[in-house]
mmCIF file of C-alpha atoms in Angstrom:
data_model
loop_
_atom_site.group_PDB
_atom_site.id
_atom_site.type_symbol
_atom_site.label_atom_id
_atom_site.label_comp_id
_atom_site.label_asym_id
_atom_site.label_seq_id
_atom_site.Cartn_x
_atom_site.Cartn_y
_atom_site.Cartn_z
ATOM 1 C CA MET X 985 0.283 -0.327 0.234
ATOM 2 C CA ALA X 986 1.500 3.606 -0.907
ATOM 3 C CA THR X 987 1.496 5.997 1.844
ATOM 4 C CA THR X 988 0.873 9.363 0.143
ATOM 5 C CA THR X 989 1.773 12.575 2.162
ATOM 6 C CA VAL X 990 -0.405 15.387 1.649
ATOM 7 C CA GLU X 991 0.866 18.844 0.773
ATOM 8 C CA LYS X 992 -0.285 20.262 4.106
ATOM 9 C CA LYS X 993 -1.662 24.324 3.668
ATOM 10 C CA VAL X 994 0.295 27.492 4.363
ATOM 11 C CA ILE X 995 -0.646 29.735 7.415
ATOM 12 C CA VAL X 996 1.972 32.981 6.498
ATOM 13 C CA VAL X 997 1.395 35.547 10.104
ATOM 14 C CA GLY X 998 2.659 38.964 9.294
ATOM 15 C CA ILE X 999 4.535 39.976 12.119
ATOM 16 C CA ASP X 1000 6.518 43.988 13.282
ATOM 17 C CA ASP X 1001 7.070 44.233 17.420
ATOM 18 C CA SER X 1002 3.585 45.467 17.601
ATOM 19 C CA GLU X 1003 1.731 44.180 20.493
ATOM 20 C CA HIS X 1004 -1.020 43.609 18.129
ATOM 21 C CA SER X 1005 1.440 41.384 16.040
ATOM 22 C CA PHE X 1006 2.127 39.258 18.528
ATOM 23 C CA TYR X 1007 -1.741 38.501 19.566
ATOM 24 C CA ALA X 1008 -2.258 38.385 15.760
ATOM 25 C CA LEU X 1009 -0.061 35.481 16.189
ATOM 26 C CA GLU X 1010 -0.812 33.742 19.199
ATOM 27 C CA TRP X 1011 -4.331 33.857 18.425
ATOM 28 C CA THR X 1012 -3.299 31.955 15.339
ATOM 29 C CA LEU X 1013 -1.898 29.169 17.514
ATOM 30 C CA ASP X 1014 -4.361 28.905 19.492
ATOM 31 C CA HIS X 1015 -7.242 28.070 17.135
ATOM 32 C CA PHE X 1016 -4.906 26.594 14.353
ATOM 33 C CA PHE X 1017 -2.449 24.528 15.989
ATOM 34 C CA ALA X 1018 -2.974 24.378 19.423
ATOM 35 C CA ALA X 1019 -5.370 21.349 18.957
ATOM 36 C CA PHE X 1020 -3.886 19.380 17.088
ATOM 37 C CA ALA X 1021 -0.846 18.997 19.535
ATOM 38 C CA SER X 1022 1.830 17.424 17.283
ATOM 39 C CA ASN X 1023 -0.002 17.355 14.121
ATOM 40 C CA PRO X 1024 -1.271 20.288 13.190
ATOM 41 C CA PRO X 1025 -3.548 20.889 9.935
ATOM 42 C CA PHE X 1026 -0.860 23.676 8.119
ATOM 43 C CA GLN X 1027 2.802 24.533 8.026
ATOM 44 C CA LEU X 1028 2.909 28.219 9.276
ATOM 45 C CA VAL X 1029 5.647 30.237 8.169
ATOM 46 C CA VAL X 1030 6.029 33.441 10.605
ATOM 47 C CA VAL X 1031 7.385 36.774 8.436
ATOM 48 C CA HIS X 1032 8.485 39.823 9.383
ATOM 49 C CA ALA X 1033 9.509 43.007 6.713
ATOM 50 C CA LYS X 1034 12.337 44.578 8.216
ATOM 51 C CA PRO X 1035 12.398 48.129 6.634
ATOM 52 C CA THR X 1036 14.957 49.536 5.202
ATOM 53 C CA PRO X 1037 17.226 52.071 6.602
ATOM 54 C CA THR X 1038 16.492 54.591 4.140
ATOM 55 C CA SER X 1039 13.010 53.957 4.900
ATOM 56 C CA VAL X 1040 13.562 54.837 8.725
ATOM 57 C CA VAL X 1041 15.478 57.979 8.024
ATOM 58 C CA GLY X 1042 14.085 59.644 5.167
ATOM 59 C CA LEU X 1043 15.352 60.711 2.293
ATOM 60 C CA GLY X 1044 16.213 64.209 3.353
ATOM 61 C CA GLY X 1045 18.750 66.457 5.076
ATOM 62 C CA PRO X 1046 22.677 66.965 5.721
ATOM 63 C CA GLY X 1047 23.820 63.683 7.663
ATOM 64 C CA ALA X 1048 21.038 62.086 7.102
ATOM 65 C CA PHE X 1049 23.450 59.257 5.672
ATOM 66 C CA ASP X 1050 25.684 59.081 8.244
ATOM 67 C CA VAL X 1051 22.562 57.776 10.237
ATOM 68 C CA ILE X 1052 22.756 54.627 7.687
ATOM 69 C CA PRO X 1053 24.969 51.983 8.966
ATOM 70 C CA TYR X 1054 23.487 52.380 12.835
ATOM 71 C CA VAL X 1055 19.855 53.080 12.017
ATOM 72 C CA ASP X 1056 20.562 49.802 10.259
ATOM 73 C CA ILE X 1057 22.040 47.897 13.112
ATOM 74 C CA ASP X 1058 19.192 49.306 15.448
ATOM 75 C CA LEU X 1059 16.661 47.466 12.500
ATOM 76 C CA LYS X 1060 18.624 44.560 12.691
ATOM 77 C CA LYS X 1061 18.901 44.365 16.623
ATOM 78 C CA ILE X 1062 14.479 45.191 16.300
ATOM 79 C CA ALA X 1063 14.549 41.999 13.894
ATOM 80 C CA ALA X 1064 16.103 38.841 15.708
ATOM 81 C CA ARG X 1065 14.019 41.149 19.258
ATOM 82 C CA VAL X 1066 10.620 40.113 17.080
ATOM 83 C CA ILE X 1067 12.072 36.639 15.663
ATOM 84 C CA GLU X 1068 12.814 35.115 18.538
ATOM 85 C CA LYS X 1069 9.563 36.279 20.840
ATOM 86 C CA ALA X 1070 8.042 34.481 17.990
ATOM 87 C CA LYS X 1071 9.601 30.985 17.683
ATOM 88 C CA GLU X 1072 9.379 31.496 21.685
ATOM 89 C CA LEU X 1073 5.418 31.931 21.934
ATOM 90 C CA CYS X 1074 5.657 28.984 18.679
ATOM 91 C CA THR X 1075 7.389 26.730 21.777
ATOM 92 C CA ASN X 1076 5.626 27.777 24.768
ATOM 93 C CA LYS X 1077 1.892 26.470 22.299
ATOM 94 C CA SER X 1078 3.813 23.698 21.206
ATOM 95 C CA VAL X 1079 4.179 23.985 17.870
ATOM 96 C CA ASN X 1080 7.269 23.240 16.428
ATOM 97 C CA ASN X 1081 7.333 23.083 13.040
ATOM 98 C CA VAL X 1082 8.001 27.073 12.061
ATOM 99 C CA VAL X 1083 9.530 28.704 9.501
ATOM 100 C CA VAL X 1084 10.339 31.997 10.055
ATOM 101 C CA GLU X 1085 11.692 34.816 7.145
ATOM 102 C CA VAL X 1086 13.173 38.094 7.975
ATOM 103 C CA VAL X 1087 12.466 39.420 4.741
ATOM 104 C CA GLU X 1088 13.614 43.405 4.241
ATOM 105 C CA GLY X 1089 10.818 46.182 2.256
ATOM 106 C CA ASP X 1090 7.946 46.772 3.161
ATOM 107 C CA ALA X 1091 5.572 45.211 4.795
ATOM 108 C CA ARG X 1092 2.751 45.267 2.798
ATOM 109 C CA ASN X 1093 5.193 43.881 0.072
ATOM 110 C CA VAL X 1094 6.697 41.685 1.807
ATOM 111 C CA LEU X 1095 3.829 40.408 2.708
ATOM 112 C CA CYS X 1096 2.259 39.802 -0.314
ATOM 113 C CA GLU X 1097 5.485 37.875 -2.488
ATOM 114 C CA ALA X 1098 5.374 35.667 0.809
ATOM 115 C CA VAL X 1099 1.723 34.634 0.329
ATOM 116 C CA GLU X 1100 2.837 34.470 -3.022
ATOM 117 C CA LYS X 1101 6.607 32.029 -1.911
ATOM 118 C CA HIS X 1102 4.870 30.318 -0.020
ATOM 119 C CA HIS X 1103 0.783 29.499 -1.817
ATOM 120 C CA ALA X 1104 -0.432 30.115 1.006
ATOM 121 C CA SER X 1105 -4.278 29.744 2.169
ATOM 122 C CA ILE X 1106 -4.318 31.948 4.252
ATOM 123 C CA LEU X 1107 -3.310 35.206 5.579
ATOM 124 C CA VAL X 1108 -2.575 36.781 9.461
ATOM 125 C CA VAL X 1109 -1.989 40.229 10.394
ATOM 126 C CA GLY X 1110 -3.095 42.018 13.270
ATOM 127 C CA SER X 1111 -4.784 45.394 13.552
ATOM 128 C CA HIS X 1112 -3.360 48.194 14.660
ATOM 129 C CA GLY X 1113 -6.668 49.814 15.819
ATOM 130 C CA TYR X 1114 -5.367 53.122 13.887
ATOM 131 C CA GLY X 1115 -8.198 55.419 13.550
ATOM 132 C CA ALA X 1116 -8.875 56.934 10.155
ATOM 133 C CA ILE X 1117 -6.120 59.962 10.029
ATOM 134 C CA LYS X 1118 -3.252 57.775 11.155
ATOM 135 C CA ARG X 1119 -4.356 55.394 8.545
ATOM 136 C CA ALA X 1120 -4.431 57.475 5.770
ATOM 137 C CA VAL X 1121 -1.640 59.090 6.400
ATOM 138 C CA LEU X 1122 0.119 55.598 7.016
ATOM 139 C CA GLY X 1123 -1.213 54.110 5.014
ATOM 140 C CA SER X 1124 -2.752 50.052 6.866
ATOM 141 C CA VAL X 1125 -0.898 46.914 5.934
ATOM 142 C CA SER X 1126 -4.140 44.745 6.496
ATOM 143 C CA ASP X 1127 -6.551 47.026 4.566
ATOM 144 C CA TYR X 1128 -3.498 47.084 1.272
ATOM 145 C CA CYS X 1129 -2.824 42.782 2.042
ATOM 146 C CA ALA X 1130 -6.726 42.280 2.481
ATOM 147 C CA HIS X 1131 -7.344 43.501 -1.208
ATOM 148 C CA HIS X 1132 -3.411 42.494 -3.176
ATOM 149 C CA ALA X 1133 -2.867 39.029 -1.836
ATOM 150 C CA HIS X 1134 -3.534 36.104 -3.577
ATOM 151 C CA CYS X 1135 -5.453 34.524 -0.481
ATOM 152 C CA SER X 1136 -7.859 34.122 2.681
ATOM 153 C CA VAL X 1137 -6.942 37.780 4.056
ATOM 154 C CA MET X 1138 -7.722 37.447 8.375
ATOM 155 C CA ILE X 1139 -7.021 40.494 10.404
ATOM 156 C CA VAL X 1140 -7.413 39.180 14.368
ATOM 157 C CA LYS X 1141 -8.007 42.569 16.690
ATOM 158 C CA LYS X 1142 -7.312 42.461 20.310
ATOM 159 C CA PRO X 1143 -10.295 43.440 22.273
ATOM 160 C CA LYS X 1144 -9.790 46.618 23.826
ATOM 161 C CA ILE X 1145 -10.166 46.269 27.293
ATOM 162 C CA LYS X 1146 -13.525 47.516 28.741
ATOM 163 C CA HIS X 1147 -13.654 50.404 31.690
#
């Protein structure tokens, strides 16, 4: 009797250094992985988009070029922290077969490209809960992905604490 290996569907989770994205990762682990113990039906891919130093510094001003190496070092440290925390969350939830990637670039493009690369079925992103003005100025990663990713996009919102 021939055994066939069933290709697992892929879930890509986009993370940054915000509590919203870690909440989205934890939510995904709880709802798609925890119940299946050692054999979840999905392959988890965690992607962190590391901004380019020039996107953080901007293009203007004297001395901007001089700070780029320092900004890059900071961005690499942040990326390392983000990845470490993501791996820790996965380990704590007994999810060990995780692909973790740091890709330099704008989060919107990085996440949509990760969906293509991994043939993802679902893209999970956290919601920062920005107001309309901040969202209009910054552009919403989740909004962009919802319109451009070639898979279902789930936006996980952290519950507001009621006072």
